[in-house]
Amino acid sequence: MAVSRKGFLAGAAAAGMSAAGMRPAFGISFSQQLTIAVVVPLSGPASAAGMQIVNGVQQAVDETNRLTGALDRAFLMRSFDDQDSNVGAVMGAQFASSDPTVIATVGHLSGAVTTTALPQYANARMPLIVPAASADIVTERGYRNVFRLPTKDSLEGRLFARYIIPKARPSRVAVLTPETDYGPDVARGFVAEASVEKVSSTTITAPSANADFSNVARRVQSFLADYVFLAGSVQTLGPLVPALRSAGFKGTFGASQGFYTRAATQYAGDIGNALISTSMPPLDRVTSAFPYVGDLNARYGEITPLIAFGFAAAQIPIAASRRTGSSDRLSMIRALGTGGSYDTLVGSFSFSFSGDPIDPNLYFYTMTKDSFQYAGSSHPSSIL
């Protein structure tokens, strides 16, 4: 993902604090006010994605405060712009940690940027709720203050292979992945599970810049693949779909969560009935989400995965604080790391020692020219 090199302080001054989030609701004085910080890109190429996370967190805070009495705790949101850069992430973590009312931070967007900021959060004993970064490395560093919501990349690949191989029964699978932050771990997980299932597979890396799609297509054809798994984003791998069809590929496609976006619908004609995986459940089938979906739709229109996971990321520290009485960072880390389940808009979460979800799920969709249709999940889900 492109990184903006603009000065972080200028961005922070422009968007560093959510004015609505810093005021007590309706002018009521509560017994205590606790803050959830959000550190995401609010300027630069990734700002639209960052704002979706901010919107989700803000909505969760507003929903909580709407039902809060004068003797209860109120929650505030404070946002910081990391510009999706390593320097910005470190500075954003420092700013969030310097506010003594902040009991947890929600952030960041990409795996590399999140990983860069981890030592800063650990030094401040700050719980970090990760709503978007699925890279394996985020939870491989051994930090005990990190709690991730989406299914990590390598497990996404494994769960996808475990789901599709018995259904599609492919004989030879070509796994395509770009040379970027997102994709290689997914590909590695898929290939590992395909080996367990005794299915022949090969990994083909597509150059992320000046890609020769015709050459990649020839390599797929020479492998005699009857199934192609696209482990990466639609921006990097999408053009390969028509290139493969033009080269004569007649088999079936599958794609990881980088294709669960409206930008992928331009390839609907060529990709056919491919299954696309994501951590995002079908909210129209989740009865526990109904009380929130109407308000989210009214305020933001379409509920994107980033809005939904931003909402869920805020729900977790709010619930932990109310359940355990946690009002500081260290007690929040203990509350989240010592078991217990937290119900959110996108599912119920409890966290392993690494900080990844215990029993994570994967949801599958097929794509039409203008929408996605739910097809199933990697295993039965308690929220559906």
PDB file of C-alpha atoms in Angstrom, residues 129-306:
ATOM      1  CA  ILE A 129      -6.829  -4.012  19.527  1.00  0.00           C
ATOM      2  CA  VAL A 130      -6.034  -4.842  15.874  1.00  0.00           C
ATOM      3  CA  PRO A 131      -9.087  -4.518  13.592  1.00  0.00           C
ATOM      4  CA  ALA A 132      -7.512  -4.903  10.145  1.00  0.00           C
ATOM      5  CA  ALA A 133      -3.907  -6.167   9.995  1.00  0.00           C
ATOM      6  CA  SER A 134      -3.973  -9.919   9.336  1.00  0.00           C
ATOM      7  CA  ALA A 135      -0.232 -10.467   8.715  1.00  0.00           C
ATOM      8  CA  ASP A 136       1.172 -13.342  10.778  1.00  0.00           C
ATOM      9  CA  ILE A 137       4.045 -11.211  12.066  1.00  0.00           C
ATOM     10  CA  VAL A 138       1.707  -9.012  14.147  1.00  0.00           C
ATOM     11  CA  THR A 139       1.249 -11.761  16.726  1.00  0.00           C
ATOM     12  CA  GLU A 140       4.547 -13.609  16.213  1.00  0.00           C
ATOM     13  CA  ARG A 141       6.703 -11.132  18.153  1.00  0.00           C
ATOM     14  CA  GLY A 142       5.555 -12.357  21.571  1.00  0.00           C
ATOM     15  CA  TYR A 143       3.884  -9.177  22.824  1.00  0.00           C
ATOM     16  CA  ARG A 144       1.136  -9.899  25.353  1.00  0.00           C
ATOM     17  CA  ASN A 145      -0.714  -6.610  24.935  1.00  0.00           C
ATOM     18  CA  VAL A 146      -1.847  -7.298  21.342  1.00  0.00           C
ATOM     19  CA  PHE A 147      -5.337  -8.626  20.545  1.00  0.00           C
ATOM     20  CA  ARG A 148      -6.203  -9.250  16.897  1.00  0.00           C
ATOM     21  CA  LEU A 149      -9.737  -9.685  15.504  1.00  0.00           C
ATOM     22  CA  PRO A 150      -9.368 -10.882  11.859  1.00  0.00           C
ATOM     23  CA  THR A 151      -8.133 -14.383  11.072  1.00  0.00           C
ATOM     24  CA  LYS A 152      -4.382 -14.317  10.441  1.00  0.00           C
ATOM     25  CA  ASP A 153      -3.139 -14.833   6.898  1.00  0.00           C
ATOM     26  CA  SER A 154      -1.584 -18.303   7.100  1.00  0.00           C
ATOM     27  CA  LEU A 155      -4.673 -19.664   8.845  1.00  0.00           C
ATOM     28  CA  GLU A 156      -6.902 -18.074   6.202  1.00  0.00           C
ATOM     29  CA  GLY A 157      -4.980 -20.049   3.583  1.00  0.00           C
ATOM     30  CA  ARG A 158      -5.267 -23.285   5.564  1.00  0.00           C
ATOM     31  CA  LEU A 159      -8.991 -22.847   6.269  1.00  0.00           C
ATOM     32  CA  PHE A 160      -9.671 -22.033   2.617  1.00  0.00           C
ATOM     33  CA  ALA A 161      -7.876 -25.158   1.390  1.00  0.00           C
ATOM     34  CA  ARG A 162      -9.549 -27.293   4.039  1.00  0.00           C
ATOM     35  CA  TYR A 163     -12.956 -26.007   2.899  1.00  0.00           C
ATOM     36  CA  ILE A 164     -12.557 -26.050  -0.883  1.00  0.00           C
ATOM     37  CA  ILE A 165     -10.572 -29.232  -1.569  1.00  0.00           C
ATOM     38  CA  PRO A 166     -13.310 -31.689  -0.509  1.00  0.00           C
ATOM     39  CA  LYS A 167     -15.884 -29.648  -2.465  1.00  0.00           C
ATOM     40  CA  ALA A 168     -14.056 -28.803  -5.707  1.00  0.00           C
ATOM     41  CA  ARG A 169     -11.719 -31.843  -5.675  1.00  0.00           C
ATOM     42  CA  PRO A 170      -8.956 -30.141  -7.669  1.00  0.00           C
ATOM     43  CA  SER A 171      -6.083 -32.281  -8.905  1.00  0.00           C
ATOM     44  CA  ARG A 172      -3.510 -29.504  -9.473  1.00  0.00           C
ATOM     45  CA  VAL A 173      -3.653 -26.074  -7.804  1.00  0.00           C
ATOM     46  CA  ALA A 174      -1.670 -22.992  -8.828  1.00  0.00           C
ATOM     47  CA  VAL A 175      -1.413 -20.542  -5.923  1.00  0.00           C
ATOM     48  CA  LEU A 176      -0.697 -17.003  -7.133  1.00  0.00           C
ATOM     49  CA  THR A 177       0.644 -14.352  -4.767  1.00  0.00           C
ATOM     50  CA  PRO A 178       2.282 -10.929  -5.166  1.00  0.00           C
ATOM     51  CA  GLU A 179       5.526  -9.615  -3.686  1.00  0.00           C
ATOM     52  CA  THR A 180       3.692  -7.500  -1.122  1.00  0.00           C
ATOM     53  CA  ASP A 181       2.814  -7.401   2.577  1.00  0.00           C
ATOM     54  CA  TYR A 182      -0.468  -9.243   2.041  1.00  0.00           C
ATOM     55  CA  GLY A 183      -0.583 -12.555   0.197  1.00  0.00           C
ATOM     56  CA  PRO A 184       2.547 -14.675   0.765  1.00  0.00           C
ATOM     57  CA  ASP A 185       1.437 -15.918   4.215  1.00  0.00           C
ATOM     58  CA  VAL A 186      -1.992 -16.828   2.809  1.00  0.00           C
ATOM     59  CA  ALA A 187      -0.349 -18.734  -0.043  1.00  0.00           C
ATOM     60  CA  ARG A 188       1.965 -20.555   2.373  1.00  0.00           C
ATOM     61  CA  GLY A 189      -0.981 -21.675   4.499  1.00  0.00           C
ATOM     62  CA  PHE A 190      -2.960 -22.907   1.487  1.00  0.00           C
ATOM     63  CA  VAL A 191      -0.036 -24.907   0.095  1.00  0.00           C
ATOM     64  CA  ALA A 192       0.672 -26.468   3.505  1.00  0.00           C
ATOM     65  CA  GLU A 193      -2.914 -27.650   3.837  1.00  0.00           C
ATOM     66  CA  ALA A 194      -3.041 -28.847   0.208  1.00  0.00           C
ATOM     67  CA  SER A 195      -0.009 -31.025   0.990  1.00  0.00           C
ATOM     68  CA  VAL A 196      -1.858 -32.547   3.941  1.00  0.00           C
ATOM     69  CA  GLU A 197      -4.795 -33.241   1.619  1.00  0.00           C
ATOM     70  CA  LYS A 198      -2.429 -34.886  -0.916  1.00  0.00           C
ATOM     71  CA  VAL A 199      -3.218 -32.307  -3.631  1.00  0.00           C
ATOM     72  CA  SER A 200      -0.431 -31.191  -5.951  1.00  0.00           C
ATOM     73  CA  SER A 201       0.177 -27.432  -5.782  1.00  0.00           C
ATOM     74  CA  THR A 202       2.703 -24.831  -6.823  1.00  0.00           C
ATOM     75  CA  THR A 203       3.241 -21.229  -5.735  1.00  0.00           C
ATOM     76  CA  ILE A 204       3.771 -18.648  -8.465  1.00  0.00           C
ATOM     77  CA  THR A 205       4.850 -15.174  -7.404  1.00  0.00           C
ATOM     78  CA  ALA A 206       3.515 -12.336  -9.532  1.00  0.00           C
ATOM     79  CA  PRO A 207       5.767  -9.254  -9.622  1.00  0.00           C
ATOM     80  CA  SER A 208       4.077  -6.361  -7.832  1.00  0.00           C
ATOM     81  CA  ALA A 209       5.398  -3.796 -10.322  1.00  0.00           C
ATOM     82  CA  ASN A 210       5.386  -4.015 -14.125  1.00  0.00           C
ATOM     83  CA  ALA A 211       3.890  -7.485 -13.845  1.00  0.00           C
ATOM     84  CA  ASP A 212       4.121  -9.684 -16.929  1.00  0.00           C
ATOM     85  CA  PHE A 213       0.695 -11.257 -16.603  1.00  0.00           C
ATOM     86  CA  SER A 214       1.032 -13.258 -19.809  1.00  0.00           C
ATOM     87  CA  ASN A 215       4.166 -14.952 -18.450  1.00  0.00           C
ATOM     88  CA  VAL A 216       2.367 -15.836 -15.204  1.00  0.00           C
ATOM     89  CA  ALA A 217      -0.537 -17.213 -17.230  1.00  0.00           C
ATOM     90  CA  ARG A 218       1.842 -19.411 -19.267  1.00  0.00           C
ATOM     91  CA  ARG A 219       3.355 -20.805 -16.041  1.00  0.00           C
ATOM     92  CA  VAL A 220      -0.114 -21.681 -14.750  1.00  0.00           C
ATOM     93  CA  GLN A 221      -0.958 -23.423 -18.003  1.00  0.00           C
ATOM     94  CA  SER A 222       2.326 -25.322 -18.080  1.00  0.00           C
ATOM     95  CA  PHE A 223       1.553 -26.663 -14.598  1.00  0.00           C
ATOM     96  CA  LEU A 224      -1.765 -27.970 -15.986  1.00  0.00           C
ATOM     97  CA  ALA A 225      -3.652 -26.409 -13.066  1.00  0.00           C
ATOM     98  CA  ASP A 226      -7.392 -26.973 -12.848  1.00  0.00           C
ATOM     99  CA  TYR A 227      -7.782 -24.620  -9.858  1.00  0.00           C
ATOM    100  CA  VAL A 228      -6.177 -21.207  -9.263  1.00  0.00           C
ATOM    101  CA  PHE A 229      -6.120 -19.647  -5.801  1.00  0.00           C
ATOM    102  CA  LEU A 230      -5.511 -15.891  -5.789  1.00  0.00           C
ATOM    103  CA  ALA A 231      -3.719 -15.092  -2.527  1.00  0.00           C
ATOM    104  CA  GLY A 232      -3.480 -11.315  -2.547  1.00  0.00           C
ATOM    105  CA  SER A 233      -5.363  -8.117  -3.270  1.00  0.00           C
ATOM    106  CA  VAL A 234      -7.509  -7.366  -6.303  1.00  0.00           C
ATOM    107  CA  GLN A 235      -5.193  -4.478  -7.175  1.00  0.00           C
ATOM    108  CA  THR A 236      -2.194  -6.788  -7.594  1.00  0.00           C
ATOM    109  CA  LEU A 237      -3.795 -10.008  -8.848  1.00  0.00           C
ATOM    110  CA  GLY A 238      -7.084  -8.937 -10.438  1.00  0.00           C
ATOM    111  CA  PRO A 239      -5.650  -8.375 -13.948  1.00  0.00           C
ATOM    112  CA  LEU A 240      -4.409 -11.969 -13.925  1.00  0.00           C
ATOM    113  CA  VAL A 241      -7.977 -13.269 -14.100  1.00  0.00           C
ATOM    114  CA  PRO A 242      -8.750 -12.143 -17.686  1.00  0.00           C
ATOM    115  CA  ALA A 243      -5.123 -12.880 -18.673  1.00  0.00           C
ATOM    116  CA  LEU A 244      -5.545 -16.487 -17.564  1.00  0.00           C
ATOM    117  CA  ARG A 245      -8.856 -16.836 -19.403  1.00  0.00           C
ATOM    118  CA  SER A 246      -7.259 -15.397 -22.542  1.00  0.00           C
ATOM    119  CA  ALA A 247      -4.425 -17.914 -22.189  1.00  0.00           C
ATOM    120  CA  GLY A 248      -6.959 -20.750 -22.211  1.00  0.00           C
ATOM    121  CA  PHE A 249      -7.415 -21.505 -18.506  1.00  0.00           C
ATOM    122  CA  LYS A 250     -10.771 -23.307 -18.162  1.00  0.00           C
ATOM    123  CA  GLY A 251     -10.602 -24.208 -14.484  1.00  0.00           C
ATOM    124  CA  THR A 252     -11.983 -22.666 -11.317  1.00  0.00           C
ATOM    125  CA  PHE A 253     -10.802 -19.679  -9.299  1.00  0.00           C
ATOM    126  CA  GLY A 254     -10.740 -19.048  -5.566  1.00  0.00           C
ATOM    127  CA  ALA A 255      -9.601 -15.838  -3.877  1.00  0.00           C
ATOM    128  CA  SER A 256      -8.608 -14.550  -0.452  1.00  0.00           C
ATOM    129  CA  GLN A 257     -10.058 -11.569   1.401  1.00  0.00           C
ATOM    130  CA  GLY A 258      -8.166  -9.103  -0.795  1.00  0.00           C
ATOM    131  CA  PHE A 259     -10.918  -9.753  -3.353  1.00  0.00           C
ATOM    132  CA  TYR A 260     -13.777  -9.110  -0.936  1.00  0.00           C
ATOM    133  CA  THR A 261     -14.245  -5.574  -2.237  1.00  0.00           C
ATOM    134  CA  ARG A 262     -16.421  -3.876  -4.813  1.00  0.00           C
ATOM    135  CA  ALA A 263     -13.317  -3.228  -6.898  1.00  0.00           C
ATOM    136  CA  ALA A 264     -13.243  -6.971  -7.656  1.00  0.00           C
ATOM    137  CA  THR A 265     -16.690  -7.028  -9.260  1.00  0.00           C
ATOM    138  CA  GLN A 266     -15.180  -5.817 -12.553  1.00  0.00           C
ATOM    139  CA  TYR A 267     -13.775  -9.355 -12.911  1.00  0.00           C
ATOM    140  CA  ALA A 268     -17.055 -11.108 -12.093  1.00  0.00           C
ATOM    141  CA  GLY A 269     -17.541 -12.291 -15.679  1.00  0.00           C
ATOM    142  CA  ASP A 270     -14.162 -14.022 -15.833  1.00  0.00           C
ATOM    143  CA  ILE A 271     -13.884 -15.240 -12.253  1.00  0.00           C
ATOM    144  CA  GLY A 272     -17.170 -17.135 -12.470  1.00  0.00           C
ATOM    145  CA  ASN A 273     -18.521 -18.835  -9.351  1.00  0.00           C
ATOM    146  CA  ALA A 274     -15.256 -18.487  -7.436  1.00  0.00           C
ATOM    147  CA  LEU A 275     -15.368 -18.584  -3.650  1.00  0.00           C
ATOM    148  CA  ILE A 276     -13.910 -15.539  -1.907  1.00  0.00           C
ATOM    149  CA  SER A 277     -12.932 -15.726   1.754  1.00  0.00           C
ATOM    150  CA  THR A 278     -13.095 -13.057   4.459  1.00  0.00           C
ATOM    151  CA  SER A 279     -13.345 -12.684   8.231  1.00  0.00           C
ATOM    152  CA  MET A 280     -16.521 -10.637   7.695  1.00  0.00           C
ATOM    153  CA  PRO A 281     -19.712 -12.569   8.566  1.00  0.00           C
ATOM    154  CA  PRO A 282     -22.972 -11.935   6.672  1.00  0.00           C
ATOM    155  CA  LEU A 283     -24.488  -9.381   9.057  1.00  0.00           C
ATOM    156  CA  ASP A 284     -27.940  -9.737   7.483  1.00  0.00           C
ATOM    157  CA  ARG A 285     -27.997 -13.274   8.951  1.00  0.00           C
ATOM    158  CA  VAL A 286     -26.591 -12.377  12.385  1.00  0.00           C
ATOM    159  CA  THR A 287     -29.577 -11.788  14.671  1.00  0.00           C
ATOM    160  CA  SER A 288     -27.392 -10.381  17.460  1.00  0.00           C
ATOM    161  CA  ALA A 289     -26.212  -7.657  15.048  1.00  0.00           C
ATOM    162  CA  PHE A 290     -29.687  -6.410  14.174  1.00  0.00           C
ATOM    163  CA  PRO A 291     -29.821  -3.754  16.946  1.00  0.00           C
ATOM    164  CA  TYR A 292     -26.668  -2.114  15.508  1.00  0.00           C
ATOM    165  CA  VAL A 293     -27.046  -2.635  11.767  1.00  0.00           C
ATOM    166  CA  GLY A 294     -29.912  -0.182  11.334  1.00  0.00           C
ATOM    167  CA  ASP A 295     -28.078   2.673  13.028  1.00  0.00           C
ATOM    168  CA  LEU A 296     -24.839   1.910  11.168  1.00  0.00           C
ATOM    169  CA  ASN A 297     -26.633   1.865   7.829  1.00  0.00           C
ATOM    170  CA  ALA A 298     -28.431   5.105   8.619  1.00  0.00           C
ATOM    171  CA  ARG A 299     -25.208   6.863   9.586  1.00  0.00           C
ATOM    172  CA  TYR A 300     -22.686   5.464   7.094  1.00  0.00           C
ATOM    173  CA  GLY A 301     -24.644   3.659   4.391  1.00  0.00           C
ATOM    174  CA  GLU A 302     -22.865   0.436   3.475  1.00  0.00           C
ATOM    175  CA  ILE A 303     -21.316  -1.416   6.434  1.00  0.00           C
ATOM    176  CA  THR A 304     -17.850  -2.257   5.185  1.00  0.00           C
ATOM    177  CA  PRO A 305     -15.605  -4.806   6.918  1.00  0.00           C
ATOM    178  CA  LEU A 306     -13.443  -1.982   8.286  1.00  0.00           C
TER     179      LEU A 306
END
